[in-house]
XYZ file of C-alpha atoms in Angstrom:
361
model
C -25.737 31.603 83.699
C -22.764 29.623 83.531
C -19.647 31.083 80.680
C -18.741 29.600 77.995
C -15.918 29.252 76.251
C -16.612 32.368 73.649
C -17.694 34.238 76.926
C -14.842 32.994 78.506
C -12.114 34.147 75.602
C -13.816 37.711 75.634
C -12.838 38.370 79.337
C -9.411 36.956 79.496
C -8.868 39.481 76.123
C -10.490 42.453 78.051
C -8.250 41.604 80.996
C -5.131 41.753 78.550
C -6.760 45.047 77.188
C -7.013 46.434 80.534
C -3.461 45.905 81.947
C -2.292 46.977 78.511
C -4.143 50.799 79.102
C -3.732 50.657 83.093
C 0.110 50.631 82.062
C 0.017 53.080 79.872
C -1.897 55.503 81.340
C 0.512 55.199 84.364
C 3.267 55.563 82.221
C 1.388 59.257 80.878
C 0.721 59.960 84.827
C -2.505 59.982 84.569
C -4.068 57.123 86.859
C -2.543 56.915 89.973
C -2.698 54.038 92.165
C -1.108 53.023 94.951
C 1.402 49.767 94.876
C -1.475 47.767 97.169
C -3.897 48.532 94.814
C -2.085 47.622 91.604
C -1.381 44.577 93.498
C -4.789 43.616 94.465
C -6.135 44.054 91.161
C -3.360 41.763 89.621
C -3.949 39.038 92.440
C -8.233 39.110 91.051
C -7.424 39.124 87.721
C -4.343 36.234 88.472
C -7.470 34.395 90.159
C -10.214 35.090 87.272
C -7.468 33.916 84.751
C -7.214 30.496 86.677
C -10.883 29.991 87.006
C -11.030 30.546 82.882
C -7.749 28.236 82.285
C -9.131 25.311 85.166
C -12.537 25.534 83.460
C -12.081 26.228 79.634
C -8.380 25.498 78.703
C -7.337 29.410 78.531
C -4.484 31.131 79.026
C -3.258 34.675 79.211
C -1.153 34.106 75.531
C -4.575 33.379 74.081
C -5.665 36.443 74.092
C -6.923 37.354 70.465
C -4.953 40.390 68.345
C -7.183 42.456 67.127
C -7.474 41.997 63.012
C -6.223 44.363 60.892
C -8.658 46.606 58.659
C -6.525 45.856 55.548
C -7.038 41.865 56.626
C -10.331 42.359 57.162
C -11.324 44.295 53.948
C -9.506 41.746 52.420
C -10.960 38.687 53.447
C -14.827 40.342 53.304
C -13.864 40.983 49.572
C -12.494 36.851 49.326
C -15.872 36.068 51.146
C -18.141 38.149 49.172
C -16.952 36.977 45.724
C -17.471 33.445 46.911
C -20.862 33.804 47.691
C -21.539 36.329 44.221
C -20.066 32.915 42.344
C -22.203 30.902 44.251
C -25.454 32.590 43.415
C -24.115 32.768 39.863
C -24.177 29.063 39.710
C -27.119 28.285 41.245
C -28.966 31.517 38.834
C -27.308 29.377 35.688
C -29.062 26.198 37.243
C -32.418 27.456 38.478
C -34.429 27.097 35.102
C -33.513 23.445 35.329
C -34.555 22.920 38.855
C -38.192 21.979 39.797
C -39.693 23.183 42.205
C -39.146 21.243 45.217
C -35.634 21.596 44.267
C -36.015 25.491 44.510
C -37.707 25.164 48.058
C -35.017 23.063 49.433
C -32.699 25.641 48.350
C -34.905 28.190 50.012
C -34.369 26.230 53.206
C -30.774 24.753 53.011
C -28.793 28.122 52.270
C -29.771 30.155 54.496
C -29.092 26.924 57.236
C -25.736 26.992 55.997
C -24.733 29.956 56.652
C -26.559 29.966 60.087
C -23.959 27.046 60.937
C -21.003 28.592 59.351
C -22.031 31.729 62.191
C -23.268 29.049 65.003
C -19.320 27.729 64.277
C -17.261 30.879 64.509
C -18.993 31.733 67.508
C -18.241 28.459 69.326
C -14.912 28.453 68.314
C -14.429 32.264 69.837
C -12.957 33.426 66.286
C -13.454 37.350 65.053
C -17.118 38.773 65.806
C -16.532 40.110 62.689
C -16.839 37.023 60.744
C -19.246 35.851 62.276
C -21.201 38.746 62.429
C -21.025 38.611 58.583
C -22.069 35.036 58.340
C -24.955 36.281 60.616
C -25.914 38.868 58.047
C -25.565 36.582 54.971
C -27.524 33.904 56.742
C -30.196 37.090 57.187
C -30.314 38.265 53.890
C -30.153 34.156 52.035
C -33.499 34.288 55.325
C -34.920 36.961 53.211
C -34.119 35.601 49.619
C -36.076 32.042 50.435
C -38.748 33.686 51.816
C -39.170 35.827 48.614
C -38.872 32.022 46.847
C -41.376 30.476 48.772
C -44.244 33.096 48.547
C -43.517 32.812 44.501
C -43.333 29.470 44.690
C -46.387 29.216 46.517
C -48.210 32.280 44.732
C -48.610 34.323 47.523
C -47.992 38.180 48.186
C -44.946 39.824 49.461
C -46.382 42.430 51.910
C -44.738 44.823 54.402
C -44.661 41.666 56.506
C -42.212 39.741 55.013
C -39.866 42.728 55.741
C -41.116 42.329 59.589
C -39.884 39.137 59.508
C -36.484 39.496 57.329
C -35.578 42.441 60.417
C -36.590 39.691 63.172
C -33.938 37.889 61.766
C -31.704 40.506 61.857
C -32.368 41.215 65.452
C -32.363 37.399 66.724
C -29.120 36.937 65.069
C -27.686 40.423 66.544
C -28.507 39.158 69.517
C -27.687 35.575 69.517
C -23.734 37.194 68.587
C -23.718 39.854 70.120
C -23.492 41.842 67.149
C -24.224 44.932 67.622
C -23.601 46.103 64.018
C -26.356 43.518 63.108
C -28.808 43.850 65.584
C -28.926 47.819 65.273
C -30.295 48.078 61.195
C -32.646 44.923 62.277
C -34.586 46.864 65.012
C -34.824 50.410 62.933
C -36.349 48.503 60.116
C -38.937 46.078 61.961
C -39.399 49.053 64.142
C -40.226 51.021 60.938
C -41.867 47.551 58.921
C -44.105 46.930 62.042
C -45.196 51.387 62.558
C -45.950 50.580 58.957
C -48.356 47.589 59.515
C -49.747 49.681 62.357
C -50.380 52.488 60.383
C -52.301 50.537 57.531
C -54.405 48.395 59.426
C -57.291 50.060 58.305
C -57.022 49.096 54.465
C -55.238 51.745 52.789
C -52.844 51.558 50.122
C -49.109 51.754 51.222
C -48.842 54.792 49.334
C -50.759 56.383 52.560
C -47.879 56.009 54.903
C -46.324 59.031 54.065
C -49.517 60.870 55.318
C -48.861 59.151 58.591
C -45.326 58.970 59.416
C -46.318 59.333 63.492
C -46.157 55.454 64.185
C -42.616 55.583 63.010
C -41.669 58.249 65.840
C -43.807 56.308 68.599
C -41.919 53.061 67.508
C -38.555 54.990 67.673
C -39.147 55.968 71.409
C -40.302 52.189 72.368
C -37.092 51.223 71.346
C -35.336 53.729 73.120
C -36.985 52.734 76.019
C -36.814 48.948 75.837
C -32.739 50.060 76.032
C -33.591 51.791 78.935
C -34.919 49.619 80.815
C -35.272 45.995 79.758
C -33.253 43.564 81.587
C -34.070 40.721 79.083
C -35.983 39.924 76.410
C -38.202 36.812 75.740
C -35.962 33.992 74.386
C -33.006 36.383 73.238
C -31.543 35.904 77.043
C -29.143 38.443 78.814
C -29.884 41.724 77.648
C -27.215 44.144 78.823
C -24.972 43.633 76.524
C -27.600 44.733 73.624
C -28.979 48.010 75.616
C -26.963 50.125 73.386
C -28.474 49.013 70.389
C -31.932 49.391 71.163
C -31.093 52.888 72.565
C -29.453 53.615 69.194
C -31.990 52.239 66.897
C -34.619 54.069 69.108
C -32.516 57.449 68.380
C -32.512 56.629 64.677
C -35.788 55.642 64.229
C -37.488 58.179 66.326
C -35.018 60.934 65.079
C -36.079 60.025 61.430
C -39.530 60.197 61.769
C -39.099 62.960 63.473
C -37.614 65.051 60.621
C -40.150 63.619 57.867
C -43.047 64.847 60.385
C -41.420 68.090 60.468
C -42.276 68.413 56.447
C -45.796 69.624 56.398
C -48.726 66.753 55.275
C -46.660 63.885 56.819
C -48.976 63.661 59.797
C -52.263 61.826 60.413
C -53.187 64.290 63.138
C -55.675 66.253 62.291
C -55.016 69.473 62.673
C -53.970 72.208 60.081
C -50.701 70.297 58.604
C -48.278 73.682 58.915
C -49.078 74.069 62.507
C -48.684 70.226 63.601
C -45.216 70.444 61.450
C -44.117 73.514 63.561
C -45.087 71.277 66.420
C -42.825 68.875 65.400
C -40.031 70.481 64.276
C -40.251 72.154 67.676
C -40.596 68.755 69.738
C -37.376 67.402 67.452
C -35.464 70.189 68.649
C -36.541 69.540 72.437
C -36.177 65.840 72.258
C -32.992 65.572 70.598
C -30.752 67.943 72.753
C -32.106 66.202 75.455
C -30.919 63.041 74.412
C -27.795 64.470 73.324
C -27.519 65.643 76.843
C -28.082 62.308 77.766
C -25.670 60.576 76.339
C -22.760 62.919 77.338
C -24.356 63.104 81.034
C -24.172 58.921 81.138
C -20.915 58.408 78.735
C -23.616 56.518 76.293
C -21.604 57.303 73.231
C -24.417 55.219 70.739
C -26.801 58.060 72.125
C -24.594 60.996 72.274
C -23.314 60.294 68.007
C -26.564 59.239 67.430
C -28.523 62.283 68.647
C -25.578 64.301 66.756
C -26.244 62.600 63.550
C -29.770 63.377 63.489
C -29.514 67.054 64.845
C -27.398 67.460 61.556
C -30.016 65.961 59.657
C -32.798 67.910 60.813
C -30.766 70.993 60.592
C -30.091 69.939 57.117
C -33.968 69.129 56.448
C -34.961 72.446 58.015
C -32.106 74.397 55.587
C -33.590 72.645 52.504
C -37.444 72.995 53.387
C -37.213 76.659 54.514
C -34.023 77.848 51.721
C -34.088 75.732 48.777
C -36.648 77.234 46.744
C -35.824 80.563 46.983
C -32.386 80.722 47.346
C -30.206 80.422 43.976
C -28.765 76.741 43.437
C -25.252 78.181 44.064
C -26.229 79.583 47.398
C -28.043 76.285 48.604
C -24.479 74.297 47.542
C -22.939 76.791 49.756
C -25.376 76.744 52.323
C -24.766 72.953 52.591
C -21.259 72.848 52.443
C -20.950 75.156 55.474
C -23.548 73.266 57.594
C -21.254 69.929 56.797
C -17.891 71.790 57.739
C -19.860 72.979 60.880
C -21.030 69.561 61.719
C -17.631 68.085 61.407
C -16.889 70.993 63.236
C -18.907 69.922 66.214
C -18.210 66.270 65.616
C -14.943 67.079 66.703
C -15.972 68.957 69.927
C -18.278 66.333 71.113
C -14.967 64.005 70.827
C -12.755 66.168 72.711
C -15.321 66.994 75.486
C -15.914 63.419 75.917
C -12.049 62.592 76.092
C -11.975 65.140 78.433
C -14.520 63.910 80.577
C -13.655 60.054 80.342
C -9.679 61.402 81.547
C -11.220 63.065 84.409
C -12.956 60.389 85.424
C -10.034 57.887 85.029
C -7.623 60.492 87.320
């Protein structure tokens, strides 16, 4: 697949980034290498920053600085407020507008914004902003869909929010955003278990009687990132393993914890002992995963698994505690599981810094 020029910016930055922490970590003693080696790794990357300069008009000095949180906070405010005014004026001027009016709106914003992303991400400017442009191009996706069925007199089902998620996920992976792409997949994996679920006529209001789709969805996921080497039309897939493996931890974690409340469950068996089940399978399932990601150095697995342990622990405290316990004791209850989980938040970090040290020496 030949690079382009986005492709081509990202690895002359993470060749900067490298030599920045192969100095420093030399400088702290702790990667040793030998004056061939650190010679023979400057000669490739000498050669790889030729190739990029020959072929796209790069150079070392090009290499982006990273922008500042305060920058970026401020210009996501700037951008937001633009687009609140925007859809002020055009709320002011929709009672005037007729209809075809309405559905070329329907169509033309959310096109905008796809080629306000599609022109960041040519020009190799901040993922960030494009990512955002991404996610407002998503969301003006979701409004014109929600203007078309009305216009159009048709229902909004659980489908529409199938198709609002594919968005998502296309445009995750079209940017590599993986900030995108991750909320996309949990909620067409969840839309989609949803559909599944209801196929048989039921009101939605049944769902919560049958939460197991959402768990099976949550493990597809996880093992799409396993072991998909591309998807469809979305292209090269490595880059977006992570997310799938993440949204498969969320997703299957979550469902997970809502099957471990009793009468969540379509099986049909006696609902306390298929919630024991489950609570009992969560427990399994996400230590393993948590061993997982330490074991592999996936650190979208390893937090994610954390997160939900703390949930469920949390879910468990409040199913088993909070109706018997006085109101004061289940605030205290909860504050000490938090401090605890913070606790082991910050183990988790130092074991991994540990490990990724050791491996580096």
């Amino acid at each position: 697949m030949a690079m382009t020029r986005d492709k081509a910016a990202r690895r002359l930055d993470a060749i900067a980034g490298f030599r920045d922490e192969q100095q420093r970590l030399e400088d702290l003693g702790l990667l040793g290498l030998s004056k061939a080696d650190r010679q023979k790794i400057r000669a490739y990357h000498d050669e790889v920053l030729a190739d990029l300069s020959g072929a796209h008009d790069l150079s070392a000095d090009q290499a982006s600085e990273p922008v500042h949180w305060g920058m970026r906070m401020a210009a996501t405010a700037g951008i937001v407020a633009l687009v609140l005014l925007g859809f002020a004026a055009l709320d002011y001027l929709w009672p005037d507008m007729g209809n075809w009016a309405r559905a070329l709106v329907a169509f033309a914003v959310p096109i905008g914004f796809v080629a306000l992303a599609e022109g960041l991400y040519a020009g190799g400017r901040s993922p960030y902003f494009t990512a955002m442009m991404a996610a407002l191009a998503t969301l003006a996706f979701a409004g014109g869909m929600v203007v078309l069925a009305r216009l159009f007199n048709q229902p909004l089902g659980l489908e529409f929010g199938l198709f609002a998620s594919g968005f998502a996920v296309a445009f995750g992976h079209r940017y590599d955003s993986r900030a995108l792409a991750v909320p996309g997949l949990v909620c067409a994996g969840g839309f989609l278990a949803a559909i599944m679920s209801l196929l048989d006529g039921r009101m939605w209001m049944a769902l919560w009687g049958r939460m197991d789709g959402i768990f099976l969805a949550g493990l597809a996921l996880f093992v799409v990132g396993l072991f998909s080497n591309g998807l469809f039309f979305l292209g090269s897939f490595a880059a977006m393993r992570p997310a799938w493996r993440l949204a498969g931890v969320l997703l299957a974690g979550g469902g997970l914890i809502l099957l471990g409340f009793k009468g969540h469950s379509a099986l049909g068996y006696a609902p306390s002992v298929v919630a024991a089940g489950y609570q009992g399978l969560a427990v399994v399932l996400l230590m393993a995963v948590f061993i997982v990601g330490l074991w592999k150095g996936w650190r979208e697995v390893l937090y994610g698994a954390l997160i939900m342990l703390g949930l469920f622990v949390a879910s468990r405290f409040y199913d088993w505690f909070a109706a018997s316990l006085p109101d004061v004791l289940v605030a205290l209850g909860g504050l000490f599981l938090f401090a605890g989980f913070l606790w082991l938040w910050g183990l988790v970090r130092r074991m991994e810094a540990r490990k990724s040290l050791g491996s580096a020496a």
